Tab-separated table of C-alpha atoms in Angstrom:
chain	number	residue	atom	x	y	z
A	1	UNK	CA	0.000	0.000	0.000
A	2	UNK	CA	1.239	3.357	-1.046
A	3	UNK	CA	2.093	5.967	1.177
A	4	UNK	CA	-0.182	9.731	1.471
A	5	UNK	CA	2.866	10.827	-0.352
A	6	UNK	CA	3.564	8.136	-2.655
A	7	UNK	CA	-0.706	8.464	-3.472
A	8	UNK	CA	0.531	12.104	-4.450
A	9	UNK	CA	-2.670	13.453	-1.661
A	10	UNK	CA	-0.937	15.888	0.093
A	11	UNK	CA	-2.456	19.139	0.429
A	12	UNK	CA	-0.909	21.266	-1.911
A	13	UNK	CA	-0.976	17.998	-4.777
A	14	UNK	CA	-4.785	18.134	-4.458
A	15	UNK	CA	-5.592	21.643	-4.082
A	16	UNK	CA	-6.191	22.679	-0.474
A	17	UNK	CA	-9.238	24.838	-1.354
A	18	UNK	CA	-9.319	28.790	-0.638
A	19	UNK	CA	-7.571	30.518	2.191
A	20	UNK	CA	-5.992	27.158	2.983
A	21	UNK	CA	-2.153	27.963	3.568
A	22	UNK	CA	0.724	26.220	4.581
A	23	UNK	CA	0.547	28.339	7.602
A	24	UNK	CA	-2.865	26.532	8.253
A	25	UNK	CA	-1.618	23.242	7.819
A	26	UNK	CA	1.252	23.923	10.273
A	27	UNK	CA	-1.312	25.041	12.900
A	28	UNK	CA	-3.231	21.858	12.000
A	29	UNK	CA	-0.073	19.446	12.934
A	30	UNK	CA	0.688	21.479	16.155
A	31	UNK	CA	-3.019	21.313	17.570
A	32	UNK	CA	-3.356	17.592	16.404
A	33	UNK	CA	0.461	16.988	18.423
A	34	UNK	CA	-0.312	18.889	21.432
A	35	UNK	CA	-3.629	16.860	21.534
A	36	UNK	CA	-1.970	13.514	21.135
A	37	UNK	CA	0.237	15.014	24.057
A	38	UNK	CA	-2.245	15.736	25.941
A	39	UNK	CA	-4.537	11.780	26.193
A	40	UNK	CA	-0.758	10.320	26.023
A	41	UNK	CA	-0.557	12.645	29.309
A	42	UNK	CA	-3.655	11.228	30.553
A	43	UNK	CA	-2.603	7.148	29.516
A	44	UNK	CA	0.693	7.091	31.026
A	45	UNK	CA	-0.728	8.221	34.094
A	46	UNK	CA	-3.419	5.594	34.269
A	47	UNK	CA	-1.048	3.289	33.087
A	48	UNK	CA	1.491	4.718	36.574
A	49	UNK	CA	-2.031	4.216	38.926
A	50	UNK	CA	-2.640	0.428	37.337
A	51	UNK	CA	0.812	-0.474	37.412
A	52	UNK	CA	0.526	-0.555	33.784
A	53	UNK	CA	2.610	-0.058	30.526
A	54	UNK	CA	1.363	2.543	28.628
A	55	UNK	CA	1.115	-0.412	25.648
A	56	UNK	CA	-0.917	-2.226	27.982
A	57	UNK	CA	-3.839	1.117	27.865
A	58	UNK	CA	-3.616	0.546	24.176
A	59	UNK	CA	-4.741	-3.331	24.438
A	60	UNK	CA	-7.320	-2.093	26.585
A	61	UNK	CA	-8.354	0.082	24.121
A	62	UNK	CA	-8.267	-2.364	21.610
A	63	UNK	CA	-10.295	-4.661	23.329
A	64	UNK	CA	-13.015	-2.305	24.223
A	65	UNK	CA	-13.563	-0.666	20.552
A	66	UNK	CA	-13.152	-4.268	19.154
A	67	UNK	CA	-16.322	-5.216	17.051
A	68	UNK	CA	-15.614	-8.778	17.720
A	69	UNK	CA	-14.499	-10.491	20.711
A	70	UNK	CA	-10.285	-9.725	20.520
A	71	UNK	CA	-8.053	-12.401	20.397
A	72	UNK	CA	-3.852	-12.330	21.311
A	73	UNK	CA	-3.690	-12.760	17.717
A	74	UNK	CA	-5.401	-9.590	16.825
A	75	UNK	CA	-3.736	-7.435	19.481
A	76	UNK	CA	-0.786	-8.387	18.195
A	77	UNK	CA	-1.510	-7.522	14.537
A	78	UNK	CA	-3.394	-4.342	16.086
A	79	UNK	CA	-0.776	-3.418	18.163
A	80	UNK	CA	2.440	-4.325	15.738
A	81	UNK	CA	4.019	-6.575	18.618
A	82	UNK	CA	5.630	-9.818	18.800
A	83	UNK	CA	3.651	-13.026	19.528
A	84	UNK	CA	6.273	-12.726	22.847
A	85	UNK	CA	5.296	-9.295	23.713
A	86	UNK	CA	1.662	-9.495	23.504
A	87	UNK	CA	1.451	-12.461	25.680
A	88	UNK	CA	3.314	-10.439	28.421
A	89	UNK	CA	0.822	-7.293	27.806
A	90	UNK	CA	-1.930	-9.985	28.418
A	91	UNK	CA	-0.630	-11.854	31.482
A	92	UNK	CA	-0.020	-8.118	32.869
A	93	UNK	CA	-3.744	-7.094	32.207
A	94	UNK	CA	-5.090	-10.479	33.531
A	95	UNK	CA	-2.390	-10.031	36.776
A	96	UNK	CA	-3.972	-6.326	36.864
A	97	UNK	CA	-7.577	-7.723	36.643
A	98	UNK	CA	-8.335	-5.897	33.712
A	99	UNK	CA	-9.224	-9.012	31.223
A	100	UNK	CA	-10.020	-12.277	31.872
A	101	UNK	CA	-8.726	-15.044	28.717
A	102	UNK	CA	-12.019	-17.337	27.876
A	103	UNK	CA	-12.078	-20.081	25.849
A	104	UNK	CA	-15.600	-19.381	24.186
A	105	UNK	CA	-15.152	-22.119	20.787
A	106	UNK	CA	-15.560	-25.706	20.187
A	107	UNK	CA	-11.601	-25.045	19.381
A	108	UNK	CA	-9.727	-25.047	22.302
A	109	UNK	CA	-6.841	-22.888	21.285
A	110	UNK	CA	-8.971	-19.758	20.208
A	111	UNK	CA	-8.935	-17.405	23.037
A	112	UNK	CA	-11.026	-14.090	23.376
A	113	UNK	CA	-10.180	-11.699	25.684
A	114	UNK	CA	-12.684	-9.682	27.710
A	115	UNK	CA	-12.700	-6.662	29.799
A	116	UNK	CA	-13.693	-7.015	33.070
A	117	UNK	CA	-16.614	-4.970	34.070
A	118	UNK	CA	-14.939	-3.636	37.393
A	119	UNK	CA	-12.277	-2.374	35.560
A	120	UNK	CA	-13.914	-1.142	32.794
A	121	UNK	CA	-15.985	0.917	35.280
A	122	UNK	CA	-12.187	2.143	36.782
A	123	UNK	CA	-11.596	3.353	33.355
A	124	UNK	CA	-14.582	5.044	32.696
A	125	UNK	CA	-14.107	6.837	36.006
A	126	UNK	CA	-10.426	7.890	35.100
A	127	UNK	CA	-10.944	8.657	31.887
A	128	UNK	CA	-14.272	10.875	32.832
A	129	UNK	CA	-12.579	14.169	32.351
A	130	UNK	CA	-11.498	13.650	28.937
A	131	UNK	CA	-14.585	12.411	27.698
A	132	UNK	CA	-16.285	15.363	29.850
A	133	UNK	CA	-13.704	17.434	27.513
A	134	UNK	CA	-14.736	16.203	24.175
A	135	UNK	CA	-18.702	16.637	25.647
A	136	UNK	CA	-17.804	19.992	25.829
A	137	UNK	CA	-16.007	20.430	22.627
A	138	UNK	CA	-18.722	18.609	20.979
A	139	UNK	CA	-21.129	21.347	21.984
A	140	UNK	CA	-19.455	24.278	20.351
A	141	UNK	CA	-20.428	22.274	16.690
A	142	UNK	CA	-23.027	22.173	14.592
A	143	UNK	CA	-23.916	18.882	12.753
A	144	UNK	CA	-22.466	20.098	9.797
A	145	UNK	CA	-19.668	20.563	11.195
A	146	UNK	CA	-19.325	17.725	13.524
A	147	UNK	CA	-19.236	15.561	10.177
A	148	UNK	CA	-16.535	17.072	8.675
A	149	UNK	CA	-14.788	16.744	12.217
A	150	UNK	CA	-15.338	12.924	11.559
A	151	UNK	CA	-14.676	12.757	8.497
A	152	UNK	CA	-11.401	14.547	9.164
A	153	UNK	CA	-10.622	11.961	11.835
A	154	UNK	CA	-11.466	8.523	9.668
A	155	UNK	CA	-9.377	9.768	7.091
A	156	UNK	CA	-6.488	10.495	9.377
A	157	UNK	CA	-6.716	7.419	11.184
A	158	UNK	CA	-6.962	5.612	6.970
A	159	UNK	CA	-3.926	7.510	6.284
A	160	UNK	CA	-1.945	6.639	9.171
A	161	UNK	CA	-3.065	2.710	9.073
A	162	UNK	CA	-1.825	3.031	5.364
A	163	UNK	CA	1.978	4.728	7.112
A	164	UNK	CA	1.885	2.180	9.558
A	165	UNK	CA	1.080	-0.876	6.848
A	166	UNK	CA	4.319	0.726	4.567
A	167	UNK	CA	6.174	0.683	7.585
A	168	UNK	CA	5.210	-3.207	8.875
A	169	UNK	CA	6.566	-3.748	4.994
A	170	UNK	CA	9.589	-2.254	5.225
A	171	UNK	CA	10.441	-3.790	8.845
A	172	UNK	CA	13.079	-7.048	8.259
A	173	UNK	CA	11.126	-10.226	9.463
């Protein structure tokens, strides 16, 4: 899969529409960084109160937004880690009493993993301010433009799966 750059969609390629600068699109990057600065703020420290990797938030994470129950094999693709590495981020989570493995198929060796409700609650209480943040947030928007928020998002999160696929290629084995 072709990078933004190899696609030729950056900005200035496609046209960035009126009053659009490069100026703009450095603002963009700098309020999109101090953002991801700011819930990476908020993970490590839950991660420091649950005695936690910061990786270990991100399975969470995983697990909860998963559409299907997760299983180590997954994570692992989801997260980019070794077979070796995820099975430590598990055994922490299950130590930590954050998942629980269950053997929920006629075949034995598939595993889901689930997130306990008591922790999930701990979470959700944590995490309360930042969702009370983007409550907040979400109120100074219309509709209109609450969907091209979103749209802005999924294609940001499209673009960086498609960086992070180039980059899984270009890793030795």
């Amino acid at each position: 899969m072709a990078t933004a750059n190899q696609r030729g969609q950056h900005g200035h390629e496609r046209g960035n529409g009126p009053g659009i600068g490069p100026s703009d699109l450095h603002v963009l990057a700098a309020g999109l960084r101090r953002m991801n600065g700011e819930i990476n703020r908020l993970v490590h420290s839950f991660a420091g109160t649950q005695g936690l990797h910061a990786t270990d938030v991100q399975a969470l994470a995983a697990i909860l937004d998963a559409r299907e129950p997760m299983t180590p094999g997954r994570l692992r693709d989801h997260l980019g880690l070794t077979s070796g590495a995820v099975t430590a981020c598990v055994d922490r989570l299950e130590r930590a009493g954050h998942v629980r493995r269950v053997r929920e198929s006629a075949d034995r060796r598939v595993v889901h993993l689930h997130y306990v409700p008591e922790a999930r609650e701990a979470a959700r209480t944590y995490f309360r301010p930042l969702a009370e943040a983007a409550a907040a947030t979400r109120a100074r928007f219309d509709e209109d433009e609450l969907a091209v928020v979103i749209r802005f998002l999924t294609a940001m999160n499209e673009e960086l799966r498609a960086v992070r696929s180039d980059d899984d290629r270009r890793s030795p084995a």
